[in-house]
Amino acid sequence: MTDVSLGMPQLPAPDYPADVRARLEADAKEIIARYPGSRSALLPMLHLVQSEEGYVTPTGLRFCAEMLDLTTAEVTAVATFYTMYRRKPSGDYQVGVCTNTLCAVMGGDAIFEALQEHLGVGNDETTEDGKVTLEHIECNAACDFAPVVMVNWEFFDNQTPESARKLVDDLRAGREVRPTRGAPLCTFKETARILAGFPDERPGAVEASGSAGPASLAGLRLAKGEKGGPKVVSPRGGEAPASAGQPVTETGEAPDPHPSSHDAPRRTAASDPDNPAGPVAKEGK
Ligand code: FES
C-alpha cells in the first residue's frame, strides 16, 4: 500500500538502528531545547532526519512525530509543504536552476534545458552515479545576479549553459567547486545538518556567510544617498525627478526618501488629477 501524499510505503515505518536512534535523539533534544514549545522544532528536526538519509523517509517522519508529540499526519503535512524537504533519495549535489521570471528571461530556461540534455535527467531526477539531482527552483532573491544556479543552496551567479555544464562536470568528477559567494560547498546531507542548526565547522564558512555581492550593495548605497546609484527611469516618461538617484549628500541636501522612482509612481491617482483612477468619461458622453 502506498501513502499517496508521499509516494512512499505507508506508516508505520521501521525504526532506526539503535545506535543511529541514540545519536539522533541526542541531537533532537538539543534542537527541541531551543524552543519554548517542542512542536516549534519541527522544521529543524526535518532537516536533521534529512541529514541522516538524504531525504525525509517514513522512519524520519515517525521519529519527528515521536520526539515532538505530534501525529505522523501533522509531520507529513509540513514535510510535503516545503520544497526544501526531499521525499525521495537525492544526489550529493542538488543543482537548482532558477527558472522564475527574471532568471528565465536572462537565460535560466536555456541553462535548464542544457543541463537536462547534458546530464540525461529531467526535473527532480538524479544522475545514475548518484551525484547530481537537477531541479527547477523558484526565485531565491538573487535576481541581481540572474541567471542563478544553486548547488545545495549555495549561489552560482551569472551562469551560462556552458558554465553550468562545467559546474556539473566538476561536481561529478569530484573536482573542487567554489560558489560565487558565501560559504564553501558541502554535500546535501552536510547542508541539511547545518540547516538543522548545528555549527558549520568548515574552515572559512563563518567568515564567508552573510556576504553580499556588489550588485546587491548598489541598492544600499543608493538608499544612503551615496554615489553609484542606478540610472533612474521616470515612471511616466519625460524627465526623472531631479533628486532621484543623485548623490545628494555631497550638496548637503537631505537624502530623497524614495530615490528609486522606477519602483512606483511618485504621485498616486488620488493626488494626480491628470491621471484619475477608474474609467475616464469621454467628451460628450
Ligand atoms: S528570479 Fe532567479 S533569483 Fe530571482
CSV table of C-alpha atoms and ligand atoms in Angstrom, one decimal:
chain,number,residue,atom,x,y,z
A,1,MET,CA,0.0,0.0,0.0
A,2,THR,CA,1.2,3.5,-0.8
A,3,ASP,CA,0.8,6.8,1.1
A,4,VAL,CA,-0.5,9.0,-1.7
A,5,SER,CA,0.9,12.2,-0.3
A,6,LEU,CA,4.4,10.9,-0.1
A,7,GLY,CA,4.6,8.2,-2.7
A,8,MET,CA,6.2,6.0,-0.1
A,9,PRO,CA,5.2,2.9,1.9
A,10,GLN,CA,2.5,3.7,4.4
A,11,LEU,CA,3.4,4.1,8.1
A,12,PRO,CA,4.3,2.6,10.5
A,13,ALA,CA,7.8,2.6,9.3
A,14,PRO,CA,10.8,0.7,10.6
A,15,ASP,CA,12.8,2.3,13.4
A,16,TYR,CA,16.4,3.5,13.0
A,17,PRO,CA,19.1,1.1,14.2
A,18,ALA,CA,19.7,1.5,17.9
A,19,ASP,CA,23.0,3.4,17.6
A,20,VAL,CA,21.6,5.8,15.0
A,21,ARG,CA,18.4,6.4,17.0
A,22,ALA,CA,20.5,7.2,20.1
A,23,ARG,CA,22.6,9.7,18.2
A,24,LEU,CA,19.6,11.3,16.6
A,25,GLU,CA,17.8,11.5,19.9
A,26,ALA,CA,20.7,13.4,21.5
A,27,ASP,CA,20.7,15.8,18.5
A,28,ALA,CA,16.9,16.2,18.6
A,29,LYS,CA,16.9,17.0,22.4
A,30,GLU,CA,19.4,19.8,21.6
A,31,ILE,CA,17.2,21.2,18.9
A,32,ILE,CA,14.0,21.0,21.0
A,33,ALA,CA,15.6,22.8,23.9
A,34,ARG,CA,16.0,25.9,21.7
A,35,TYR,CA,12.2,26.5,21.6
A,36,PRO,CA,9.6,27.3,24.3
A,37,GLY,CA,7.2,24.7,22.7
A,38,SER,CA,8.6,21.4,21.3
A,39,ARG,CA,6.4,21.5,18.1
A,40,SER,CA,8.2,24.7,17.1
A,41,ALA,CA,11.3,22.5,16.5
A,42,LEU,CA,9.7,20.6,13.6
A,43,LEU,CA,11.4,22.4,10.7
A,44,PRO,CA,15.0,21.9,12.0
A,45,MET,CA,14.0,18.3,13.0
A,46,LEU,CA,13.0,17.6,9.5
A,47,HIS,CA,16.4,18.9,8.3
A,48,LEU,CA,18.0,16.6,11.0
A,49,VAL,CA,16.4,13.5,9.7
A,50,GLN,CA,17.2,14.6,6.1
A,51,SER,CA,20.8,14.8,7.1
A,52,GLU,CA,20.8,11.2,8.1
A,53,GLU,CA,19.3,9.5,5.0
A,54,GLY,CA,19.4,12.3,2.4
A,55,TYR,CA,15.7,12.7,2.3
A,56,VAL,CA,12.7,12.6,4.7
A,57,THR,CA,11.9,8.9,5.0
A,58,PRO,CA,8.9,7.3,6.7
A,59,THR,CA,11.3,6.4,9.5
A,60,GLY,CA,12.3,10.1,9.8
A,61,LEU,CA,8.7,11.2,9.8
A,62,ARG,CA,7.9,8.8,12.6
A,63,PHE,CA,10.9,9.9,14.6
A,64,CYS,CA,9.9,13.6,14.4
A,65,ALA,CA,6.4,12.7,15.4
A,66,GLU,CA,7.5,10.7,18.4
A,67,MET,CA,10.1,13.3,19.6
A,68,LEU,CA,7.7,16.3,19.2
A,69,ASP,CA,4.5,14.6,20.4
A,70,LEU,CA,2.8,15.2,17.0
A,71,THR,CA,0.9,12.8,14.7
A,72,THR,CA,2.6,11.5,11.7
A,73,ALA,CA,-0.1,13.2,9.6
A,74,GLU,CA,0.9,16.6,11.1
A,75,VAL,CA,4.6,16.0,10.4
A,76,THR,CA,3.8,14.8,6.9
A,77,ALA,CA,1.7,17.9,6.2
A,78,VAL,CA,4.7,20.1,6.9
A,79,ALA,CA,7.2,17.9,5.2
A,80,THR,CA,5.2,17.9,2.0
A,81,PHE,CA,4.5,21.6,2.1
A,82,TYR,CA,8.1,22.9,1.9
A,83,THR,CA,10.2,22.1,-1.2
A,84,MET,CA,13.5,22.0,0.8
A,85,TYR,CA,12.4,18.7,2.2
A,86,ARG,CA,13.0,15.9,-0.3
A,87,ARG,CA,10.7,12.9,-0.4
A,88,LYS,CA,12.9,10.6,-2.4
A,89,PRO,CA,16.6,9.8,-2.5
A,90,SER,CA,18.6,12.6,-4.0
A,91,GLY,CA,22.2,13.1,-5.2
A,92,ASP,CA,25.1,14.5,-3.2
A,93,TYR,CA,24.6,17.8,-5.1
A,94,GLN,CA,21.2,19.3,-5.6
A,95,VAL,CA,21.6,21.5,-8.6
A,96,GLY,CA,18.7,24.0,-8.8
A,97,VAL,CA,18.3,26.2,-11.8
A,98,CYS,CA,16.2,29.3,-11.1
A,99,THR,CA,13.6,29.5,-13.8
A,100,ASN,CA,11.5,32.1,-12.1
A,101,THR,CA,10.6,35.1,-14.3
A,102,LEU,CA,13.8,37.2,-14.3
A,103,CYS,CA,16.3,34.3,-14.3
A,104,ALA,CA,14.2,32.6,-17.0
A,105,VAL,CA,14.4,35.6,-19.4
A,106,MET,CA,18.1,36.1,-18.6
A,107,GLY,CA,18.9,32.6,-19.6
A,108,GLY,CA,17.7,30.3,-16.8
A,109,ASP,CA,15.4,28.3,-19.2
A,110,ALA,CA,18.3,27.8,-21.6
A,111,ILE,CA,20.5,26.6,-18.7
A,112,PHE,CA,17.9,24.1,-17.5
A,113,GLU,CA,17.4,22.7,-21.0
A,114,ALA,CA,21.2,22.4,-21.5
A,115,LEU,CA,21.7,20.6,-18.2
A,116,GLN,CA,18.8,18.2,-18.9
A,117,GLU,CA,20.4,17.2,-22.2
A,118,HIS,CA,23.9,17.1,-20.7
A,119,LEU,CA,23.0,15.1,-17.7
A,120,GLY,CA,20.3,12.9,-19.3
A,121,VAL,CA,17.9,13.6,-16.5
A,122,GLY,CA,14.7,15.6,-16.1
A,123,ASN,CA,13.4,17.8,-13.4
A,124,ASP,CA,13.8,16.2,-9.9
A,125,GLU,CA,15.8,13.3,-11.3
A,126,THR,CA,19.2,12.1,-10.2
A,127,THR,CA,22.1,11.0,-12.4
A,128,GLU,CA,23.0,7.3,-12.4
A,129,ASP,CA,26.2,7.9,-10.4
A,130,GLY,CA,24.1,9.5,-7.6
A,131,LYS,CA,26.0,12.7,-7.7
A,132,VAL,CA,23.6,15.3,-9.1
A,133,THR,CA,19.9,15.9,-8.7
A,134,LEU,CA,18.6,18.5,-11.2
A,135,GLU,CA,15.6,20.6,-10.4
A,136,HIS,CA,13.8,23.9,-11.2
A,137,ILE,CA,13.9,26.3,-8.3
A,138,GLU,CA,11.9,29.4,-7.6
A,139,CYS,CA,13.3,32.9,-7.0
A,140,ASN,CA,16.0,32.9,-4.3
A,141,ALA,CA,16.2,36.7,-4.0
A,142,ALA,CA,19.4,36.8,-6.0
A,143,CYS,CA,17.8,38.4,-9.1
A,144,ASP,CA,20.6,40.9,-9.4
A,145,PHE,CA,22.9,38.0,-10.3
A,146,ALA,CA,20.5,36.4,-12.8
A,147,PRO,CA,20.6,33.8,-14.1
A,148,VAL,CA,21.3,31.9,-10.9
A,149,VAL,CA,22.1,28.3,-10.2
A,150,MET,CA,22.2,27.0,-6.7
A,151,VAL,CA,24.1,23.9,-5.5
A,152,ASN,CA,22.9,22.7,-2.1
A,153,TRP,CA,21.6,26.3,-1.6
A,154,GLU,CA,25.0,28.0,-2.3
A,155,PHE,CA,24.9,30.6,-5.1
A,156,PHE,CA,26.5,30.4,-8.5
A,157,ASP,CA,25.8,33.7,-10.1
A,158,ASN,CA,25.5,34.9,-13.7
A,159,GLN,CA,25.6,31.5,-15.2
A,160,THR,CA,25.5,30.4,-18.8
A,161,PRO,CA,24.7,27.0,-20.3
A,162,GLU,CA,28.4,26.5,-20.8
A,163,SER,CA,29.4,27.4,-17.2
A,164,ALA,CA,26.6,25.3,-15.8
A,165,ARG,CA,27.7,22.3,-17.9
A,166,LYS,CA,31.3,22.7,-16.5
A,167,LEU,CA,29.9,23.1,-13.0
A,168,VAL,CA,28.1,19.7,-13.0
A,169,ASP,CA,31.0,18.0,-14.7
A,170,ASP,CA,33.3,19.2,-11.9
A,171,LEU,CA,30.8,18.1,-9.3
A,172,ARG,CA,30.6,14.6,-10.8
A,173,ALA,CA,34.3,14.3,-11.2
A,174,GLY,CA,34.9,15.3,-7.6
A,175,ARG,CA,36.9,18.4,-8.5
A,176,GLU,CA,36.8,21.3,-6.1
A,177,VAL,CA,34.0,23.8,-6.8
A,178,ARG,CA,33.6,27.1,-5.1
A,179,PRO,CA,30.4,29.1,-5.0
A,180,THR,CA,30.4,32.6,-6.4
A,181,ARG,CA,30.0,33.9,-2.9
A,182,GLY,CA,29.0,32.7,0.6
A,183,ALA,CA,30.2,29.6,2.4
A,184,PRO,CA,32.1,26.7,0.7
A,185,LEU,CA,30.2,23.9,-0.8
A,186,CYS,CA,29.4,20.7,1.1
A,187,THR,CA,27.2,17.7,0.4
A,188,PHE,CA,23.4,17.7,0.6
A,189,LYS,CA,23.4,15.7,3.9
A,190,GLU,CA,26.0,18.0,5.4
A,191,THR,CA,24.0,21.0,4.3
A,192,ALA,CA,20.9,19.5,5.9
A,193,ARG,CA,22.7,19.2,9.2
A,194,ILE,CA,23.8,22.9,9.1
A,195,LEU,CA,20.2,23.8,8.3
A,196,ALA,CA,19.1,21.9,11.4
A,197,GLY,CA,21.1,24.5,13.3
A,198,PHE,CA,24.3,22.7,14.1
A,199,PRO,CA,27.6,24.7,13.8
A,200,ASP,CA,29.2,25.0,10.4
A,201,GLU,CA,32.7,23.9,11.2
A,202,ARG,CA,34.2,24.1,7.7
A,203,PRO,CA,37.2,26.4,7.5
A,204,GLY,CA,36.2,29.8,6.3
A,205,ALA,CA,32.4,29.1,6.4
A,206,VAL,CA,31.6,31.6,9.2
A,207,GLU,CA,33.6,34.4,7.6
A,208,ALA,CA,32.0,33.9,4.2
A,209,SER,CA,28.4,33.6,5.4
A,210,GLY,CA,26.2,36.6,5.1
A,211,SER,CA,28.3,38.2,2.4
A,212,ALA,CA,26.5,40.3,-0.2
A,213,GLY,CA,27.8,40.9,-3.8
A,214,PRO,CA,28.3,44.3,-5.3
A,215,ALA,CA,25.1,44.2,-7.3
A,216,SER,CA,23.1,43.8,-4.1
A,217,LEU,CA,25.0,46.5,-2.3
A,218,ALA,CA,24.3,49.1,-5.0
A,219,GLY,CA,20.8,49.4,-3.7
A,220,LEU,CA,22.1,50.0,-0.2
A,221,ARG,CA,24.5,52.7,-1.5
A,222,LEU,CA,21.6,54.4,-3.2
A,223,ALA,CA,19.4,54.3,-0.1
A,224,LYS,CA,22.2,56.0,1.8
A,225,GLY,CA,22.4,58.7,-0.9
A,226,GLU,CA,25.9,57.7,-1.9
A,227,LYS,CA,27.4,57.8,-5.3
A,228,GLY,CA,26.9,54.9,-7.7
A,229,GLY,CA,23.1,54.6,-7.7
A,230,PRO,CA,21.4,53.0,-10.7
A,231,LYS,CA,20.1,55.0,-13.6
A,232,VAL,CA,16.6,56.2,-12.7
A,233,VAL,CA,13.8,56.0,-15.2
A,234,SER,CA,10.8,58.2,-14.8
A,235,PRO,CA,7.6,56.1,-14.3
A,236,ARG,CA,5.5,58.1,-16.8
A,237,GLY,CA,8.1,59.1,-19.3
A,238,GLY,CA,9.7,62.5,-19.5
A,239,GLU,CA,12.3,63.7,-17.1
A,240,ALA,CA,13.0,61.9,-13.9
A,241,PRO,CA,12.8,63.9,-10.7
A,242,ALA,CA,15.9,65.9,-10.3
A,243,SER,CA,16.8,64.4,-7.0
A,244,ALA,CA,16.2,60.8,-8.0
A,245,GLY,CA,19.2,58.6,-7.7
A,246,GLN,CA,21.6,61.5,-7.3
A,247,PRO,CA,24.4,61.7,-4.7
A,248,VAL,CA,22.6,64.4,-2.7
A,249,THR,CA,24.7,64.1,0.4
A,250,GLU,CA,27.5,65.9,-1.3
A,251,THR,CA,25.5,69.1,-1.6
A,252,GLY,CA,24.3,68.8,2.0
A,253,GLU,CA,20.6,68.1,1.0
A,254,ALA,CA,18.6,65.5,2.8
A,255,PRO,CA,18.6,62.2,1.0
A,256,ASP,CA,15.5,61.6,-1.1
A,257,PRO,CA,13.2,59.3,0.9
A,258,HIS,CA,12.1,57.5,-2.2
A,259,PRO,CA,15.1,57.6,-4.6
A,260,SER,CA,14.0,54.6,-6.6
A,261,SER,CA,11.4,56.3,-8.7
A,262,HIS,CA,11.1,53.3,-11.1
A,263,ASP,CA,9.7,51.2,-8.3
A,264,ALA,CA,6.4,53.1,-8.1
A,265,PRO,CA,4.8,56.3,-9.3
A,266,ARG,CA,5.6,59.3,-7.1
A,267,ARG,CA,2.0,60.5,-7.4
A,268,THR,CA,-1.0,58.2,-7.0
A,269,ALA,CA,-4.3,58.7,-8.7
A,270,ALA,CA,-5.6,60.3,-5.6
A,271,SER,CA,-3.1,63.1,-5.7
A,272,ASP,CA,-2.8,63.3,-9.5
A,273,PRO,CA,-5.8,65.0,-11.3
A,274,ASP,CA,-4.2,64.3,-14.7
A,275,ASN,CA,-4.4,60.6,-14.1
A,276,PRO,CA,-7.6,59.8,-12.2
A,277,ALA,CA,-8.4,56.3,-11.0
A,278,GLY,CA,-11.2,54.4,-12.8
A,279,PRO,CA,-12.7,54.9,-16.3
A,280,VAL,CA,-12.3,58.4,-17.7
A,281,ALA,CA,-15.5,60.0,-19.0
A,282,LYS,CA,-15.2,60.8,-22.7
A,283,GLU,CA,-16.2,64.2,-24.0
A,284,GLY,CA,-19.9,64.4,-25.0
A,285,LYS,CA,-20.8,61.2,-23.1
B,1,FES,S1,14.3,35.2,-10.4
B,1,FES,FE1,16.0,34.0,-10.1
B,1,FES,S2,16.8,34.6,-8.2
B,1,FES,FE2,15.1,35.9,-8.5
